[in-house]
Amino acid sequence: DYYVDSRHYRYACLSCFYKGLILYNKKDYVESIRLLLKSLLISDKFNDDFIKAKINEAIADVYYSVYNNKEAIRYRKLASKYYNLAGKKEYALFSDVDIAREYAGIHQFDRSIELLDSISSEFDFEDDALKGFLTESYIFPLSELDRNKEALQKFREAESFIKSRMLNTRDCSIVADVLLKNNMPDSALVYIDIARKYDIDGEDAIQYHFFMKDYAKYCGNTVEYINEKDTIYALRNRIVGNVFKNDIALAERDFYNEQSMAYAVRSERY
């Protein structure tokens, strides 16, 4: 408020941005989106494409967290655009890979792979972390298309790029499933153990239980197979409940409605 009142717009913008990130980390997605949208609005008062890119990326992360992949894609495209305008090509490529992952999230697996192929064909960076992230992003869509041998090959490539850095922990359950489908159950259990220990959602992650369901079926354990299916349904119901509770699309609409009303009041006063 101090920075807004004193017209230090860059600091005002960053204050809203960082508070929005704090609220995001606290999983208060409705208040987070309000602060990030306010930050985006203030960013129009000064010229910094890099900051605009970071804000749009953060908004995309919020939408991703409430399973609204379509809106996440829209904001990631804006992030990529502003990163390119800021001359941050490598950042833009990370955003482009995220877009491909979002398409996989809405079951557009072929489109996801096409976009990853397009990024790969234009790739001219030596950044192993980016190469690893790009390569591991193939694993989920290939697995969902039952192209399990190709998924395993991409996993091996990603390992070679990432070296000492662990795979994205959210992908460890997916990797475990790919290894299981390639008849490598012991290796699969190593990765599911990593997911269990280090994934922020741990055993609450739905992908973890998809693997455990497949593993129970692989072992012929009918009781565990049914239990895991029940767990998946319960988690899905909880996810749907959280999506309705954190309806950030409505929060975004309300934010812009409030801005329009405030503008109308100012106009009337003039």
PDB file of C-alpha atoms in Angstrom:
ATOM      1  CA  ASP A   1       0.000   0.000   0.000  1.00  0.00           C
ATOM      2  CA  TYR A   2       2.863   2.353   0.837  1.00  0.00           C
ATOM      3  CA  TYR A   3       4.500   1.747  -2.547  1.00  0.00           C
ATOM      4  CA  VAL A   4       1.216   2.185  -4.445  1.00  0.00           C
ATOM      5  CA  ASP A   5       0.428   5.445  -2.618  1.00  0.00           C
ATOM      6  CA  SER A   6       3.930   6.795  -3.217  1.00  0.00           C
ATOM      7  CA  ARG A   7       3.846   5.672  -6.873  1.00  0.00           C
ATOM      8  CA  HIS A   8       6.870   3.407  -6.570  1.00  0.00           C
ATOM      9  CA  TYR A   9       5.142   1.046  -8.975  1.00  0.00           C
ATOM     10  CA  ARG A  10       7.973  -1.454  -9.466  1.00  0.00           C
ATOM     11  CA  TYR A  11       8.221  -2.077  -5.720  1.00  0.00           C
ATOM     12  CA  ALA A  12       4.424  -2.141  -5.401  1.00  0.00           C
ATOM     13  CA  CYS A  13       4.275  -4.718  -8.197  1.00  0.00           C
ATOM     14  CA  LEU A  14       6.971  -6.906  -6.624  1.00  0.00           C
ATOM     15  CA  SER A  15       5.361  -6.653  -3.177  1.00  0.00           C
ATOM     16  CA  CYS A  16       2.069  -7.977  -4.555  1.00  0.00           C
ATOM     17  CA  PHE A  17       3.918 -10.615  -6.581  1.00  0.00           C
ATOM     18  CA  TYR A  18       5.844 -12.014  -3.620  1.00  0.00           C
ATOM     19  CA  LYS A  19       2.827 -11.933  -1.310  1.00  0.00           C
ATOM     20  CA  GLY A  20       0.928 -13.795  -4.031  1.00  0.00           C
ATOM     21  CA  LEU A  21       3.678 -16.451  -4.087  1.00  0.00           C
ATOM     22  CA  ILE A  22       3.570 -16.785  -0.286  1.00  0.00           C
ATOM     23  CA  LEU A  23      -0.199 -17.326  -0.402  1.00  0.00           C
ATOM     24  CA  TYR A  24       0.286 -19.834  -3.239  1.00  0.00           C
ATOM     25  CA  ASN A  25       2.744 -21.797  -1.093  1.00  0.00           C
ATOM     26  CA  LYS A  26       0.143 -21.725   1.708  1.00  0.00           C
ATOM     27  CA  LYS A  27      -2.361 -23.159  -0.846  1.00  0.00           C
ATOM     28  CA  ASP A  28      -4.626 -20.114  -0.472  1.00  0.00           C
ATOM     29  CA  TYR A  29      -5.196 -20.027  -4.208  1.00  0.00           C
ATOM     30  CA  VAL A  30      -8.079 -17.526  -4.273  1.00  0.00           C
ATOM     31  CA  GLU A  31      -6.169 -14.813  -2.404  1.00  0.00           C
ATOM     32  CA  SER A  32      -2.996 -15.697  -4.298  1.00  0.00           C
ATOM     33  CA  ILE A  33      -4.653 -15.096  -7.685  1.00  0.00           C
ATOM     34  CA  ARG A  34      -6.027 -11.739  -6.486  1.00  0.00           C
ATOM     35  CA  LEU A  35      -2.558 -10.541  -5.463  1.00  0.00           C
ATOM     36  CA  LEU A  36      -0.917 -11.823  -8.651  1.00  0.00           C
ATOM     37  CA  LEU A  37      -3.559 -10.149 -10.831  1.00  0.00           C
ATOM     38  CA  LYS A  38      -3.050  -6.919  -8.903  1.00  0.00           C
ATOM     39  CA  SER A  39       0.692  -7.272  -9.492  1.00  0.00           C
ATOM     40  CA  LEU A  40       0.051  -7.800 -13.216  1.00  0.00           C
ATOM     41  CA  LEU A  41      -2.147  -4.698 -13.345  1.00  0.00           C
ATOM     42  CA  ILE A  42       0.512  -2.552 -11.653  1.00  0.00           C
ATOM     43  CA  SER A  43       3.192  -3.912 -14.022  1.00  0.00           C
ATOM     44  CA  ASP A  44       1.455  -1.990 -16.842  1.00  0.00           C
ATOM     45  CA  LYS A  45       2.657   1.240 -15.192  1.00  0.00           C
ATOM     46  CA  PHE A  46       6.324   0.525 -15.983  1.00  0.00           C
ATOM     47  CA  ASN A  47       8.166  -1.345 -18.698  1.00  0.00           C
ATOM     48  CA  ASP A  48       9.713  -4.658 -17.617  1.00  0.00           C
ATOM     49  CA  ASP A  49       8.906  -7.702 -19.757  1.00  0.00           C
ATOM     50  CA  PHE A  50      10.831 -10.052 -17.456  1.00  0.00           C
ATOM     51  CA  ILE A  51       8.652  -9.171 -14.457  1.00  0.00           C
ATOM     52  CA  LYS A  52       5.506  -9.562 -16.589  1.00  0.00           C
ATOM     53  CA  ALA A  53       6.739 -13.000 -17.628  1.00  0.00           C
ATOM     54  CA  LYS A  54       7.347 -14.068 -14.015  1.00  0.00           C
ATOM     55  CA  ILE A  55       3.880 -12.900 -12.938  1.00  0.00           C
ATOM     56  CA  ASN A  56       2.137 -14.713 -15.800  1.00  0.00           C
ATOM     57  CA  GLU A  57       4.133 -17.842 -14.985  1.00  0.00           C
ATOM     58  CA  ALA A  58       3.051 -17.649 -11.330  1.00  0.00           C
ATOM     59  CA  ILE A  59      -0.610 -17.248 -12.345  1.00  0.00           C
ATOM     60  CA  ALA A  60      -0.230 -20.319 -14.581  1.00  0.00           C
ATOM     61  CA  ASP A  61       1.153 -22.253 -11.598  1.00  0.00           C
ATOM     62  CA  VAL A  62      -1.929 -21.348  -9.548  1.00  0.00           C
ATOM     63  CA  TYR A  63      -4.255 -22.530 -12.316  1.00  0.00           C
ATOM     64  CA  TYR A  64      -2.219 -25.740 -12.660  1.00  0.00           C
ATOM     65  CA  SER A  65      -2.633 -26.370  -8.929  1.00  0.00           C
ATOM     66  CA  VAL A  66      -6.440 -26.260  -9.210  1.00  0.00           C
ATOM     67  CA  TYR A  67      -6.438 -28.502 -12.309  1.00  0.00           C
ATOM     68  CA  ASN A  68      -7.441 -25.766 -14.742  1.00  0.00           C
ATOM     69  CA  ASN A  69      -4.895 -26.674 -17.404  1.00  0.00           C
ATOM     70  CA  LYS A  70      -6.541 -24.623 -20.151  1.00  0.00           C
ATOM     71  CA  GLU A  71      -6.115 -21.368 -18.246  1.00  0.00           C
ATOM     72  CA  ALA A  72      -2.622 -22.458 -17.196  1.00  0.00           C
ATOM     73  CA  ILE A  73      -1.735 -22.865 -20.882  1.00  0.00           C
ATOM     74  CA  ARG A  74      -3.059 -19.372 -21.671  1.00  0.00           C
ATOM     75  CA  TYR A  75      -0.875 -17.748 -19.007  1.00  0.00           C
ATOM     76  CA  ARG A  76       2.182 -19.887 -19.831  1.00  0.00           C
ATOM     77  CA  LYS A  77       1.951 -18.704 -23.441  1.00  0.00           C
ATOM     78  CA  LEU A  78       1.974 -15.115 -22.161  1.00  0.00           C
ATOM     79  CA  ALA A  79       4.971 -15.943 -19.953  1.00  0.00           C
ATOM     80  CA  SER A  80       6.830 -17.389 -22.958  1.00  0.00           C
ATOM     81  CA  LYS A  81       5.978 -14.311 -25.034  1.00  0.00           C
ATOM     82  CA  TYR A  82       7.297 -11.878 -22.400  1.00  0.00           C
ATOM     83  CA  TYR A  83      10.429 -13.964 -21.727  1.00  0.00           C
ATOM     84  CA  ASN A  84      11.229 -13.768 -25.442  1.00  0.00           C
ATOM     85  CA  LEU A  85      10.572 -10.007 -25.465  1.00  0.00           C
ATOM     86  CA  ALA A  86      12.951  -9.698 -22.501  1.00  0.00           C
ATOM     87  CA  GLY A  87      15.611 -11.635 -24.412  1.00  0.00           C
ATOM     88  CA  LYS A  88      15.395 -14.579 -21.992  1.00  0.00           C
ATOM     89  CA  LYS A  89      15.195 -17.380 -24.562  1.00  0.00           C
ATOM     90  CA  GLU A  90      16.096 -20.140 -22.093  1.00  0.00           C
ATOM     91  CA  TYR A  91      13.327 -19.088 -19.682  1.00  0.00           C
ATOM     92  CA  ALA A  92      10.911 -19.047 -22.628  1.00  0.00           C
ATOM     93  CA  LEU A  93      11.896 -22.620 -23.501  1.00  0.00           C
ATOM     94  CA  PHE A  94      11.117 -23.768 -19.951  1.00  0.00           C
ATOM     95  CA  SER A  95       7.669 -22.143 -20.340  1.00  0.00           C
ATOM     96  CA  ASP A  96       7.179 -23.872 -23.699  1.00  0.00           C
ATOM     97  CA  VAL A  97       7.984 -27.253 -22.131  1.00  0.00           C
ATOM     98  CA  ASP A  98       5.486 -26.464 -19.358  1.00  0.00           C
ATOM     99  CA  ILE A  99       2.858 -25.778 -22.043  1.00  0.00           C
ATOM    100  CA  ALA A 100       3.523 -29.224 -23.545  1.00  0.00           C
ATOM    101  CA  ARG A 101       3.115 -30.768 -20.082  1.00  0.00           C
ATOM    102  CA  GLU A 102      -0.179 -28.908 -19.610  1.00  0.00           C
ATOM    103  CA  TYR A 103      -1.489 -30.365 -22.894  1.00  0.00           C
ATOM    104  CA  ALA A 104      -0.681 -33.836 -21.549  1.00  0.00           C
ATOM    105  CA  GLY A 105      -2.638 -32.857 -18.423  1.00  0.00           C
ATOM    106  CA  ILE A 106      -5.804 -32.388 -20.524  1.00  0.00           C
ATOM    107  CA  HIS A 107      -5.174 -35.695 -22.343  1.00  0.00           C
ATOM    108  CA  GLN A 108      -3.950 -34.082 -25.566  1.00  0.00           C
ATOM    109  CA  PHE A 109      -0.994 -36.468 -25.565  1.00  0.00           C
ATOM    110  CA  ASP A 110      -0.217 -36.313 -29.281  1.00  0.00           C
ATOM    111  CA  ARG A 111      -0.239 -32.509 -29.204  1.00  0.00           C
ATOM    112  CA  SER A 112       2.047 -32.572 -26.163  1.00  0.00           C
ATOM    113  CA  ILE A 113       4.567 -34.784 -27.975  1.00  0.00           C
ATOM    114  CA  GLU A 114       4.367 -32.677 -31.158  1.00  0.00           C
ATOM    115  CA  LEU A 115       5.176 -29.542 -29.163  1.00  0.00           C
ATOM    116  CA  LEU A 116       8.069 -31.272 -27.371  1.00  0.00           C
ATOM    117  CA  ASP A 117       9.385 -32.455 -30.761  1.00  0.00           C
ATOM    118  CA  SER A 118       9.132 -28.898 -32.090  1.00  0.00           C
ATOM    119  CA  ILE A 119      11.080 -27.543 -29.100  1.00  0.00           C
ATOM    120  CA  SER A 120      13.688 -30.304 -29.484  1.00  0.00           C
ATOM    121  CA  SER A 121      14.207 -29.487 -33.167  1.00  0.00           C
ATOM    122  CA  GLU A 122      14.935 -25.823 -32.345  1.00  0.00           C
ATOM    123  CA  PHE A 123      17.005 -26.579 -29.266  1.00  0.00           C
ATOM    124  CA  ASP A 124      20.434 -24.911 -29.278  1.00  0.00           C
ATOM    125  CA  PHE A 125      21.290 -24.700 -25.560  1.00  0.00           C
ATOM    126  CA  GLU A 126      23.863 -26.665 -23.576  1.00  0.00           C
ATOM    127  CA  ASP A 127      21.868 -26.432 -20.333  1.00  0.00           C
ATOM    128  CA  ASP A 128      21.619 -30.017 -19.032  1.00  0.00           C
ATOM    129  CA  ALA A 129      18.815 -29.130 -16.593  1.00  0.00           C
ATOM    130  CA  LEU A 130      16.700 -27.805 -19.472  1.00  0.00           C
ATOM    131  CA  LYS A 131      17.547 -30.806 -21.661  1.00  0.00           C
ATOM    132  CA  GLY A 132      16.646 -33.145 -18.808  1.00  0.00           C
ATOM    133  CA  PHE A 133      13.345 -31.330 -18.144  1.00  0.00           C
ATOM    134  CA  LEU A 134      12.491 -31.411 -21.855  1.00  0.00           C
ATOM    135  CA  THR A 135      13.341 -35.102 -22.180  1.00  0.00           C
ATOM    136  CA  GLU A 136      11.549 -36.253 -19.027  1.00  0.00           C
ATOM    137  CA  SER A 137       8.414 -34.373 -20.186  1.00  0.00           C
ATOM    138  CA  TYR A 138       7.975 -37.010 -22.906  1.00  0.00           C
ATOM    139  CA  ILE A 139       7.567 -39.798 -20.337  1.00  0.00           C
ATOM    140  CA  PHE A 140       3.960 -39.162 -19.246  1.00  0.00           C
ATOM    141  CA  PRO A 141       2.328 -38.660 -22.693  1.00  0.00           C
ATOM    142  CA  LEU A 142       4.258 -41.608 -24.192  1.00  0.00           C
ATOM    143  CA  SER A 143       3.216 -43.790 -21.251  1.00  0.00           C
ATOM    144  CA  GLU A 144      -0.438 -42.766 -21.606  1.00  0.00           C
ATOM    145  CA  LEU A 145      -0.287 -43.700 -25.302  1.00  0.00           C
ATOM    146  CA  ASP A 146       1.128 -47.124 -24.303  1.00  0.00           C
ATOM    147  CA  ARG A 147       4.400 -46.318 -26.042  1.00  0.00           C
ATOM    148  CA  ASN A 148       6.221 -47.705 -23.014  1.00  0.00           C
ATOM    149  CA  LYS A 149       9.511 -48.656 -24.661  1.00  0.00           C
ATOM    150  CA  GLU A 150       9.860 -45.104 -26.018  1.00  0.00           C
ATOM    151  CA  ALA A 151       8.928 -43.727 -22.581  1.00  0.00           C
ATOM    152  CA  LEU A 152      11.650 -45.872 -20.995  1.00  0.00           C
ATOM    153  CA  GLN A 153      14.181 -44.640 -23.569  1.00  0.00           C
ATOM    154  CA  LYS A 154      13.286 -41.009 -22.768  1.00  0.00           C
ATOM    155  CA  PHE A 155      13.677 -41.752 -19.070  1.00  0.00           C
ATOM    156  CA  ARG A 156      17.199 -43.102 -19.698  1.00  0.00           C
ATOM    157  CA  GLU A 157      18.048 -40.009 -21.769  1.00  0.00           C
ATOM    158  CA  ALA A 158      16.703 -37.718 -19.042  1.00  0.00           C
ATOM    159  CA  GLU A 159      18.856 -39.504 -16.456  1.00  0.00           C
ATOM    160  CA  SER A 160      21.970 -38.872 -18.558  1.00  0.00           C
ATOM    161  CA  PHE A 161      21.204 -35.141 -18.828  1.00  0.00           C
ATOM    162  CA  ILE A 162      20.184 -34.619 -15.236  1.00  0.00           C
ATOM    163  CA  LYS A 163      23.077 -36.684 -13.786  1.00  0.00           C
ATOM    164  CA  SER A 164      23.258 -35.836 -10.084  1.00  0.00           C
ATOM    165  CA  ARG A 165      19.965 -33.920 -10.019  1.00  0.00           C
ATOM    166  CA  MET A 166      16.925 -35.988  -9.129  1.00  0.00           C
ATOM    167  CA  LEU A 167      14.068 -36.186 -11.599  1.00  0.00           C
ATOM    168  CA  ASN A 168      11.149 -33.891 -10.913  1.00  0.00           C
ATOM    169  CA  THR A 169       9.630 -35.712  -7.907  1.00  0.00           C
ATOM    170  CA  ARG A 170       6.130 -35.299  -9.332  1.00  0.00           C
ATOM    171  CA  ASP A 171       7.273 -37.482 -12.248  1.00  0.00           C
ATOM    172  CA  CYS A 172       8.736 -40.294 -10.122  1.00  0.00           C
ATOM    173  CA  SER A 173       5.398 -42.137  -9.869  1.00  0.00           C
ATOM    174  CA  ILE A 174       5.030 -41.894 -13.647  1.00  0.00           C
ATOM    175  CA  VAL A 175       8.572 -43.208 -14.121  1.00  0.00           C
ATOM    176  CA  ALA A 176       7.778 -46.069 -11.723  1.00  0.00           C
ATOM    177  CA  ASP A 177       4.726 -46.977 -13.821  1.00  0.00           C
ATOM    178  CA  VAL A 178       6.814 -46.942 -17.024  1.00  0.00           C
ATOM    179  CA  LEU A 179       9.416 -49.220 -15.434  1.00  0.00           C
ATOM    180  CA  LEU A 180       6.690 -51.590 -14.242  1.00  0.00           C
ATOM    181  CA  LYS A 181       5.145 -51.733 -17.719  1.00  0.00           C
ATOM    182  CA  ASN A 182       8.599 -52.610 -19.041  1.00  0.00           C
ATOM    183  CA  ASN A 183       8.728 -55.535 -16.575  1.00  0.00           C
ATOM    184  CA  MET A 184      11.231 -53.871 -14.213  1.00  0.00           C
ATOM    185  CA  PRO A 185       9.335 -54.022 -10.874  1.00  0.00           C
ATOM    186  CA  ASP A 186      12.406 -53.670  -8.606  1.00  0.00           C
ATOM    187  CA  SER A 187      13.497 -50.456 -10.345  1.00  0.00           C
ATOM    188  CA  ALA A 188       9.889 -49.244 -10.241  1.00  0.00           C
ATOM    189  CA  LEU A 189       9.795 -49.659  -6.459  1.00  0.00           C
ATOM    190  CA  VAL A 190      12.982 -47.566  -6.105  1.00  0.00           C
ATOM    191  CA  TYR A 191      11.285 -44.640  -7.857  1.00  0.00           C
ATOM    192  CA  ILE A 192       7.984 -45.023  -6.041  1.00  0.00           C
ATOM    193  CA  ASP A 193       9.953 -44.868  -2.788  1.00  0.00           C
ATOM    194  CA  ILE A 194      11.493 -41.560  -3.960  1.00  0.00           C
ATOM    195  CA  ALA A 195       8.002 -40.239  -4.755  1.00  0.00           C
ATOM    196  CA  ARG A 196       6.768 -41.353  -1.333  1.00  0.00           C
ATOM    197  CA  LYS A 197       9.623 -39.610   0.482  1.00  0.00           C
ATOM    198  CA  TYR A 198      10.182 -36.427  -1.506  1.00  0.00           C
ATOM    199  CA  ASP A 199       7.007 -35.527  -3.415  1.00  0.00           C
ATOM    200  CA  ILE A 200       5.324 -32.658  -1.578  1.00  0.00           C
ATOM    201  CA  ASP A 201       1.989 -34.520  -1.840  1.00  0.00           C
ATOM    202  CA  GLY A 202       3.551 -37.923  -1.080  1.00  0.00           C
ATOM    203  CA  GLU A 203       0.940 -40.630  -0.684  1.00  0.00           C
ATOM    204  CA  ASP A 204      -1.803 -38.066  -1.324  1.00  0.00           C
ATOM    205  CA  ALA A 205      -0.666 -37.758  -4.950  1.00  0.00           C
ATOM    206  CA  ILE A 206      -3.161 -39.482  -7.230  1.00  0.00           C
ATOM    207  CA  GLN A 207      -0.419 -40.676  -9.617  1.00  0.00           C
ATOM    208  CA  TYR A 208       1.193 -42.546  -6.702  1.00  0.00           C
ATOM    209  CA  HIS A 209      -1.999 -44.564  -6.211  1.00  0.00           C
ATOM    210  CA  PHE A 210      -2.314 -45.217  -9.945  1.00  0.00           C
ATOM    211  CA  PHE A 211       1.079 -46.916  -9.722  1.00  0.00           C
ATOM    212  CA  MET A 212       0.136 -48.842  -6.572  1.00  0.00           C
ATOM    213  CA  LYS A 213      -3.026 -50.065  -8.341  1.00  0.00           C
ATOM    214  CA  ASP A 214      -0.991 -51.261 -11.340  1.00  0.00           C
ATOM    215  CA  TYR A 215       1.595 -52.847  -9.038  1.00  0.00           C
ATOM    216  CA  ALA A 216      -1.115 -54.756  -7.114  1.00  0.00           C
ATOM    217  CA  LYS A 217      -2.480 -56.019 -10.435  1.00  0.00           C
ATOM    218  CA  TYR A 218       1.057 -56.996 -11.543  1.00  0.00           C
ATOM    219  CA  CYS A 219       1.494 -58.993  -8.295  1.00  0.00           C
ATOM    220  CA  GLY A 220      -1.977 -60.556  -8.575  1.00  0.00           C
ATOM    221  CA  ASN A 221      -3.092 -58.961  -5.301  1.00  0.00           C
ATOM    222  CA  THR A 222      -6.821 -58.443  -5.907  1.00  0.00           C
ATOM    223  CA  VAL A 223      -7.599 -57.004  -2.459  1.00  0.00           C
ATOM    224  CA  GLU A 224      -4.909 -54.295  -2.740  1.00  0.00           C
ATOM    225  CA  TYR A 225      -5.981 -53.586  -6.332  1.00  0.00           C
ATOM    226  CA  ILE A 226      -9.564 -52.878  -5.187  1.00  0.00           C
ATOM    227  CA  ASN A 227      -8.338 -50.839  -2.190  1.00  0.00           C
ATOM    228  CA  GLU A 228      -6.185 -48.655  -4.453  1.00  0.00           C
ATOM    229  CA  LYS A 229      -9.098 -48.088  -6.849  1.00  0.00           C
ATOM    230  CA  ASP A 230     -11.227 -46.977  -3.882  1.00  0.00           C
ATOM    231  CA  THR A 231      -8.433 -44.632  -2.764  1.00  0.00           C
ATOM    232  CA  ILE A 232      -8.236 -43.117  -6.266  1.00  0.00           C
ATOM    233  CA  TYR A 233     -11.995 -42.421  -6.275  1.00  0.00           C
ATOM    234  CA  ALA A 234     -11.766 -40.835  -2.800  1.00  0.00           C
ATOM    235  CA  LEU A 235      -8.836 -38.639  -3.871  1.00  0.00           C
ATOM    236  CA  ARG A 236     -10.665 -37.578  -7.031  1.00  0.00           C
ATOM    237  CA  ASN A 237     -13.688 -36.548  -4.963  1.00  0.00           C
ATOM    238  CA  ARG A 238     -11.412 -34.535  -2.665  1.00  0.00           C
ATOM    239  CA  ILE A 239      -9.733 -32.901  -5.684  1.00  0.00           C
ATOM    240  CA  VAL A 240     -13.118 -31.940  -7.168  1.00  0.00           C
ATOM    241  CA  GLY A 241     -14.146 -30.497  -3.786  1.00  0.00           C
ATOM    242  CA  ASN A 242     -10.957 -28.433  -3.594  1.00  0.00           C
ATOM    243  CA  VAL A 243     -11.454 -27.156  -7.143  1.00  0.00           C
ATOM    244  CA  PHE A 244     -14.933 -25.875  -6.259  1.00  0.00           C
ATOM    245  CA  LYS A 245     -13.645 -24.408  -2.985  1.00  0.00           C
ATOM    246  CA  ASN A 246     -10.781 -22.658  -4.793  1.00  0.00           C
ATOM    247  CA  ASP A 247     -12.680 -21.391  -7.814  1.00  0.00           C
ATOM    248  CA  ILE A 248      -9.990 -18.988  -8.934  1.00  0.00           C
ATOM    249  CA  ALA A 249     -11.645 -18.462 -12.319  1.00  0.00           C
ATOM    250  CA  LEU A 250     -14.494 -16.760 -10.439  1.00  0.00           C
ATOM    251  CA  ALA A 251     -11.933 -14.914  -8.316  1.00  0.00           C
ATOM    252  CA  GLU A 252     -10.271 -13.620 -11.486  1.00  0.00           C
ATOM    253  CA  ARG A 253     -13.631 -12.540 -12.941  1.00  0.00           C
ATOM    254  CA  ASP A 254     -14.534 -10.781  -9.688  1.00  0.00           C
ATOM    255  CA  PHE A 255     -11.143  -9.039  -9.599  1.00  0.00           C
ATOM    256  CA  TYR A 256     -11.641  -7.560 -13.068  1.00  0.00           C
ATOM    257  CA  ASN A 257     -15.263  -6.667 -12.292  1.00  0.00           C
ATOM    258  CA  GLU A 258     -14.061  -4.735  -9.239  1.00  0.00           C
ATOM    259  CA  GLN A 259     -11.471  -2.937 -11.384  1.00  0.00           C
ATOM    260  CA  SER A 260     -14.163  -2.013 -13.948  1.00  0.00           C
ATOM    261  CA  MET A 261     -16.459  -0.681 -11.235  1.00  0.00           C
ATOM    262  CA  ALA A 262     -13.652   1.352  -9.677  1.00  0.00           C
ATOM    263  CA  TYR A 263     -12.847   2.800 -13.118  1.00  0.00           C
ATOM    264  CA  ALA A 264     -16.529   3.659 -13.672  1.00  0.00           C
ATOM    265  CA  VAL A 265     -16.723   5.450 -10.300  1.00  0.00           C
ATOM    266  CA  ARG A 266     -13.582   7.480 -11.114  1.00  0.00           C
ATOM    267  CA  SER A 267     -15.041   8.388 -14.511  1.00  0.00           C
ATOM    268  CA  GLU A 268     -18.276   9.607 -12.927  1.00  0.00           C
ATOM    269  CA  ARG A 269     -16.327  11.773 -10.502  1.00  0.00           C
ATOM    270  CA  TYR A 270     -14.424  13.356 -13.382  1.00  0.00           C
TER     271      TYR A 270
END
